[in-house]
Short mmCIF file of C-alpha atoms in Angstrom, two decimals:
data_model
loop_
_atom_site.label_atom_id
_atom_site.label_comp_id
_atom_site.label_asym_id
_atom_site.label_seq_id
_atom_site.Cartn_x
_atom_site.Cartn_y
_atom_site.Cartn_z
CA MET V 1 44.72 101.20 134.85
CA PRO V 2 46.76 103.83 132.96
CA ILE V 3 50.48 104.09 133.82
CA PRO V 4 51.28 107.38 135.60
CA LEU V 5 53.07 109.93 133.44
CA ARG V 6 56.11 110.09 135.69
CA TYR V 7 56.73 106.33 135.25
CA ARG V 8 56.38 106.61 131.49
CA ILE V 9 58.91 109.47 131.44
CA SER V 10 61.32 107.46 133.60
CA ALA V 11 60.97 104.42 131.34
CA CYS V 12 61.67 106.54 128.26
CA PHE V 13 64.69 108.11 129.94
CA PHE V 14 66.28 104.76 130.80
CA LEU V 15 65.48 103.38 127.34
CA LEU V 16 67.22 106.34 125.69
CA LEU V 17 70.15 106.07 128.09
CA GLY V 18 70.54 102.40 127.23
CA LEU V 19 70.49 103.15 123.52
CA LEU V 20 73.11 105.87 123.94
CA LEU V 21 75.40 103.63 125.96
CA SER V 22 74.97 100.84 123.43
CA ALA V 23 75.88 103.22 120.59
CA GLN V 24 78.96 104.41 122.47
CA VAL V 25 80.17 100.85 123.05
CA HIS V 26 79.58 99.96 119.40
CA ALA V 27 81.42 103.09 118.26
CA GLN V 28 84.52 102.44 120.38
CA THR V 29 87.72 102.09 118.39
CA ILE V 30 90.21 99.38 119.27
CA THR V 31 93.90 100.16 118.82
CA VAL V 32 96.30 97.51 117.56
CA ALA V 33 100.09 97.87 117.75
CA VAL V 34 101.71 95.92 114.90
CA ALA V 35 105.40 95.28 114.22
CA SER V 36 106.44 96.76 110.88
CA ASN V 37 107.53 93.45 109.37
CA LEU V 38 103.91 92.29 109.50
CA LYS V 39 102.44 95.22 107.57
CA PRO V 40 101.84 93.52 104.18
CA ALA V 41 100.32 90.42 105.77
CA PHE V 42 98.35 92.25 108.44
CA GLU V 43 96.67 94.56 105.96
CA GLU V 44 95.28 91.50 104.21
CA ILE V 45 94.32 89.86 107.50
CA HIS V 46 92.58 93.06 108.58
CA GLN V 47 90.55 93.20 105.36
CA GLN V 48 89.38 89.61 105.83
CA PHE V 49 88.63 90.16 109.50
CA LYS V 50 86.39 93.12 108.67
CA GLN V 51 84.22 90.88 106.49
CA LEU V 52 83.31 88.59 109.38
CA PRO V 53 79.82 88.95 110.90
CA GLY V 54 79.94 91.34 113.85
CA SER V 55 83.48 92.52 113.07
CA HIS V 56 82.60 96.04 111.96
CA GLN V 57 84.16 97.82 114.94
CA ALA V 58 86.54 100.63 114.01
CA MET V 59 90.22 99.77 114.30
CA ARG V 60 93.25 102.03 114.62
CA ILE V 61 96.50 100.37 113.55
CA VAL V 62 99.88 101.65 114.73
CA TYR V 63 102.96 100.24 112.96
CA GLY V 64 106.46 100.51 114.37
CA SER V 65 109.42 98.64 115.78
CA SER V 66 108.56 96.11 118.47
CA GLY V 67 110.82 97.86 120.96
CA ASN V 68 109.16 101.24 120.51
CA LEU V 69 105.65 99.79 120.59
CA ALA V 70 106.39 97.80 123.75
CA SER V 71 107.87 100.87 125.44
CA GLN V 72 104.80 102.92 124.52
CA MET V 73 102.47 100.22 125.82
CA LYS V 74 104.37 100.04 129.11
CA GLN V 75 104.06 103.82 129.47
CA GLY V 76 100.29 103.67 129.03
CA ALA V 77 99.65 103.84 125.28
CA PRO V 78 96.09 102.54 124.72
CA TYR V 79 97.05 99.45 122.72
CA ASP V 80 94.44 96.73 123.06
CA LEU V 81 96.50 94.17 121.15
CA PHE V 82 100.26 94.03 120.55
CA ILE V 83 101.46 91.94 117.60
CA SER V 84 105.22 91.76 118.00
CA ALA V 85 108.10 90.73 115.73
CA ASP V 86 109.56 88.59 118.50
CA GLU V 87 108.60 87.23 121.88
CA SER V 88 110.98 89.03 124.21
CA TYR V 89 108.98 92.26 124.27
CA PRO V 90 105.55 90.66 124.85
CA LEU V 91 106.93 88.37 127.56
CA ARG V 92 108.56 91.33 129.28
CA LEU V 93 105.24 93.19 129.27
CA ALA V 94 103.53 90.10 130.67
CA ASP V 95 106.09 89.79 133.47
CA GLU V 96 105.50 93.46 134.31
CA GLY V 97 101.74 92.91 134.55
CA VAL V 98 100.81 95.01 131.52
CA THR V 99 99.09 92.24 129.56
CA ARG V 100 96.30 89.75 130.15
CA ASP V 101 98.69 86.79 129.92
CA ARG V 102 101.79 85.68 128.03
CA GLY V 103 99.96 85.43 124.72
CA VAL V 104 100.81 83.04 121.89
CA ILE V 105 103.39 82.61 119.14
CA TYR V 106 101.52 83.23 115.90
CA ALA V 107 104.38 82.90 113.38
CA TYR V 108 108.10 82.45 112.82
CA GLY V 109 109.79 85.17 110.77
CA HIS V 110 112.68 84.90 108.33
CA LEU V 111 115.47 87.19 107.18
CA ALA V 112 116.17 88.27 103.58
CA LEU V 113 118.96 90.04 101.74
CA MET V 114 117.61 92.73 99.40
CA THR V 115 119.31 94.76 96.68
CA ASN V 116 118.14 97.57 94.43
CA THR V 117 117.55 96.25 90.92
CA ALA V 118 118.97 99.35 89.23
CA ALA V 119 122.28 98.84 91.03
CA GLY V 120 122.94 95.86 88.78
CA LEU V 121 124.26 93.68 91.59
CA SER V 122 124.32 89.93 91.07
CA LEU V 123 122.30 88.27 93.82
CA SER V 124 122.95 84.60 94.50
CA SER V 125 122.35 82.18 97.34
CA ASP V 126 126.00 81.13 97.15
CA PRO V 127 127.52 81.98 100.58
CA GLU V 128 130.79 83.28 99.16
CA GLN V 129 129.03 85.56 96.69
CA ILE V 130 126.86 86.94 99.49
CA LYS V 131 129.94 87.67 101.59
CA ARG V 132 131.61 89.48 98.69
CA LEU V 133 128.50 91.52 98.01
CA LEU V 134 128.25 92.63 101.63
CA LYS V 135 131.96 93.38 101.94
CA ASN V 136 131.87 95.50 98.77
CA ALA V 137 128.72 97.44 99.72
CA LYS V 138 129.38 101.07 100.65
CA LYS V 139 126.40 101.10 103.01
CA ILE V 140 124.02 98.40 104.27
CA ALA V 141 120.56 99.13 105.65
CA ILE V 142 119.38 97.17 108.69
CA ALA V 143 116.84 97.86 111.41
CA ASN V 144 118.20 99.12 114.72
CA PRO V 145 119.03 95.94 116.69
CA GLU V 146 118.22 97.73 119.95
CA LEU V 147 114.61 98.24 118.83
CA ALA V 148 113.80 95.72 116.11
CA PRO V 149 114.08 91.92 116.32
CA TYR V 150 114.95 91.71 112.62
CA GLY V 151 117.80 94.14 113.24
CA LYS V 152 119.06 91.87 116.00
CA ALA V 153 118.80 88.88 113.64
CA SER V 154 120.68 90.85 110.98
CA VAL V 155 123.61 91.42 113.34
CA GLN V 156 123.63 87.74 114.27
CA TYR V 157 123.71 86.79 110.59
CA LEU V 158 126.57 89.17 109.76
CA LYS V 159 128.59 87.77 112.65
CA ALA V 160 127.78 84.18 111.68
CA ILE V 161 129.16 84.62 108.15
CA LYS V 162 132.20 86.43 109.58
CA VAL V 163 131.82 89.78 107.83
CA TRP V 164 130.82 91.79 110.91
CA ASN V 165 134.17 93.48 111.44
CA GLU V 166 134.31 94.58 107.80
CA VAL V 167 130.77 95.97 107.60
CA LYS V 168 129.83 97.16 111.10
CA ASP V 169 130.95 100.75 110.43
CA ARG V 170 128.97 100.88 107.19
CA LEU V 171 125.60 99.92 108.63
CA VAL V 172 122.72 102.38 108.33
CA LEU V 173 120.38 101.72 111.27
CA THR V 174 116.70 102.45 110.73
CA ASP V 175 113.88 102.79 113.25
CA ASN V 176 112.13 99.69 111.91
CA ILE V 177 112.56 97.00 109.29
CA SER V 178 110.17 98.61 106.79
CA ILE V 179 112.36 101.71 106.54
CA ALA V 180 115.40 99.56 105.74
CA ALA V 181 113.45 98.12 102.79
CA VAL V 182 112.36 101.61 101.69
CA TYR V 183 115.99 102.76 101.58
CA VAL V 184 116.81 99.92 99.19
CA SER V 185 113.67 100.13 97.06
CA THR V 186 114.10 103.88 96.47
CA GLY V 187 117.78 103.52 95.62
CA ALA V 188 118.98 105.54 98.60
CA LEU V 189 121.02 102.44 99.45
CA LYS V 190 121.84 99.49 97.23
CA VAL V 191 121.88 96.72 99.83
CA GLY V 192 119.90 95.91 102.95
CA LEU V 193 118.79 93.15 105.28
CA THR V 194 115.07 92.98 105.86
CA ALA V 195 112.19 90.66 106.71
CA LEU V 196 111.32 88.08 104.07
CA SER V 197 107.68 89.12 104.45
CA ILE V 198 108.54 92.67 103.36
CA ALA V 199 110.92 91.57 100.61
CA LYS V 200 108.08 89.53 99.08
CA ALA V 201 105.71 92.54 98.92
CA PRO V 202 104.45 92.93 95.31
CA GLU V 203 104.96 96.70 95.34
CA LEU V 204 108.72 96.19 95.75
CA ALA V 205 109.09 93.71 92.88
CA ALA V 206 109.80 96.37 90.24
CA THR V 207 112.69 97.96 92.13
CA THR V 208 114.26 95.23 94.25
CA GLN V 209 115.42 91.63 94.24
CA TYR V 210 115.96 89.40 97.25
CA ILE V 211 116.99 86.01 98.56
CA ALA V 212 115.94 84.32 101.79
CA LEU V 213 118.87 83.78 104.15
CA PRO V 214 119.59 80.48 105.95
CA ASP V 215 117.61 80.19 109.19
CA ASP V 216 120.44 78.46 111.02
CA LEU V 217 122.61 81.59 110.91
CA TYR V 218 120.46 83.59 113.34
CA GLU V 219 118.26 82.81 116.31
CA PRO V 220 114.66 81.81 115.52
CA ILE V 221 112.39 84.84 115.18
CA ARG V 222 109.41 83.78 117.28
CA GLN V 223 106.66 86.33 116.77
CA ARG V 224 104.26 86.59 119.71
CA THR V 225 101.03 88.50 120.24
CA VAL V 226 99.49 89.60 123.56
CA LEU V 227 96.33 91.33 124.73
CA LYS V 228 96.30 94.13 127.27
CA LYS V 229 94.62 93.55 130.61
CA ASN V 230 90.82 93.52 130.38
CA PRO V 231 90.75 93.75 126.57
CA PRO V 232 87.57 94.71 124.69
CA PRO V 233 85.71 91.91 122.87
CA ALA V 234 86.77 93.14 119.43
CA ALA V 235 90.45 92.88 120.38
CA ILE V 236 89.90 89.33 121.65
CA ALA V 237 88.15 88.47 118.39
CA LEU V 238 91.11 89.75 116.35
CA TYR V 239 93.55 87.92 118.63
CA ASP V 240 91.64 84.69 117.99
CA TYR V 241 91.37 85.37 114.25
CA LEU V 242 95.14 85.79 114.01
CA GLN V 243 95.37 82.13 115.01
CA SER V 244 92.73 80.94 112.53
CA SER V 245 93.44 78.83 109.45
CA ALA V 246 92.47 81.76 107.20
CA ALA V 247 95.01 84.08 108.84
CA LYS V 248 97.66 81.36 108.82
CA GLN V 249 97.26 80.95 105.05
CA ILE V 250 97.96 84.67 104.61
CA LEU V 251 101.00 84.49 106.88
CA VAL V 252 102.46 81.54 104.97
CA LYS V 253 101.86 83.32 101.65
CA ASN V 254 103.81 86.29 103.00
CA GLY V 255 106.87 84.26 103.93
CA TYR V 256 106.20 83.20 107.51
CA THR V 257 106.31 79.74 109.04
CA ILE V 258 103.42 78.71 111.28
CA PRO V 259 104.07 77.07 114.67
#
């Protein structure tokens, strides 16, 4: 018996509606908030992640200081995943009910001293030479310690080596740790404290030199990542991939330690 026309029209309508909804879901863009120190490593992680089967969903990446990104997320910014430079901001968001849970530590960061190559400064791991270099610097770039975990670590380091009183009035505070490195690499400033991961970036090799600073002179930089409440599947997939052996290899190559 032939199917009545009205049923065939209804079936076609629901089929088209399903296809449209499926296309909309597939076309959704996830937004990832990433601390600036992670930029060199995350760009490589992102490229690898895109090659995975089923990982072709569009992704918007927002880089910035952890403090600013956390504040934006708390105020309703549509960040599906927050990859922080420390754990205080993600844990605060979790305690305030913004995130799915308390997330995981994905890496430990490290601090570096960077100088502009053209300045002709001698850079050594000798503690006394480092102190002299910092005391003689007219200006020193660091990230704002109120916003950036690496800025906070920089202040701790300067106090630990007992040069804080001499240099505190000569600090140039930047919105995030990447900008501190830009100031040094462009020659705007000769000396800066930055993340080891940024100091190791190949594009800075021609204009800067760096040394890693002792980890015991500042608090451990535990970098944590968290998902928002009810995250989309693509954000969960990226969250999981960040903890994979492939992603860990990239993080280690970029100067991080893996928990």
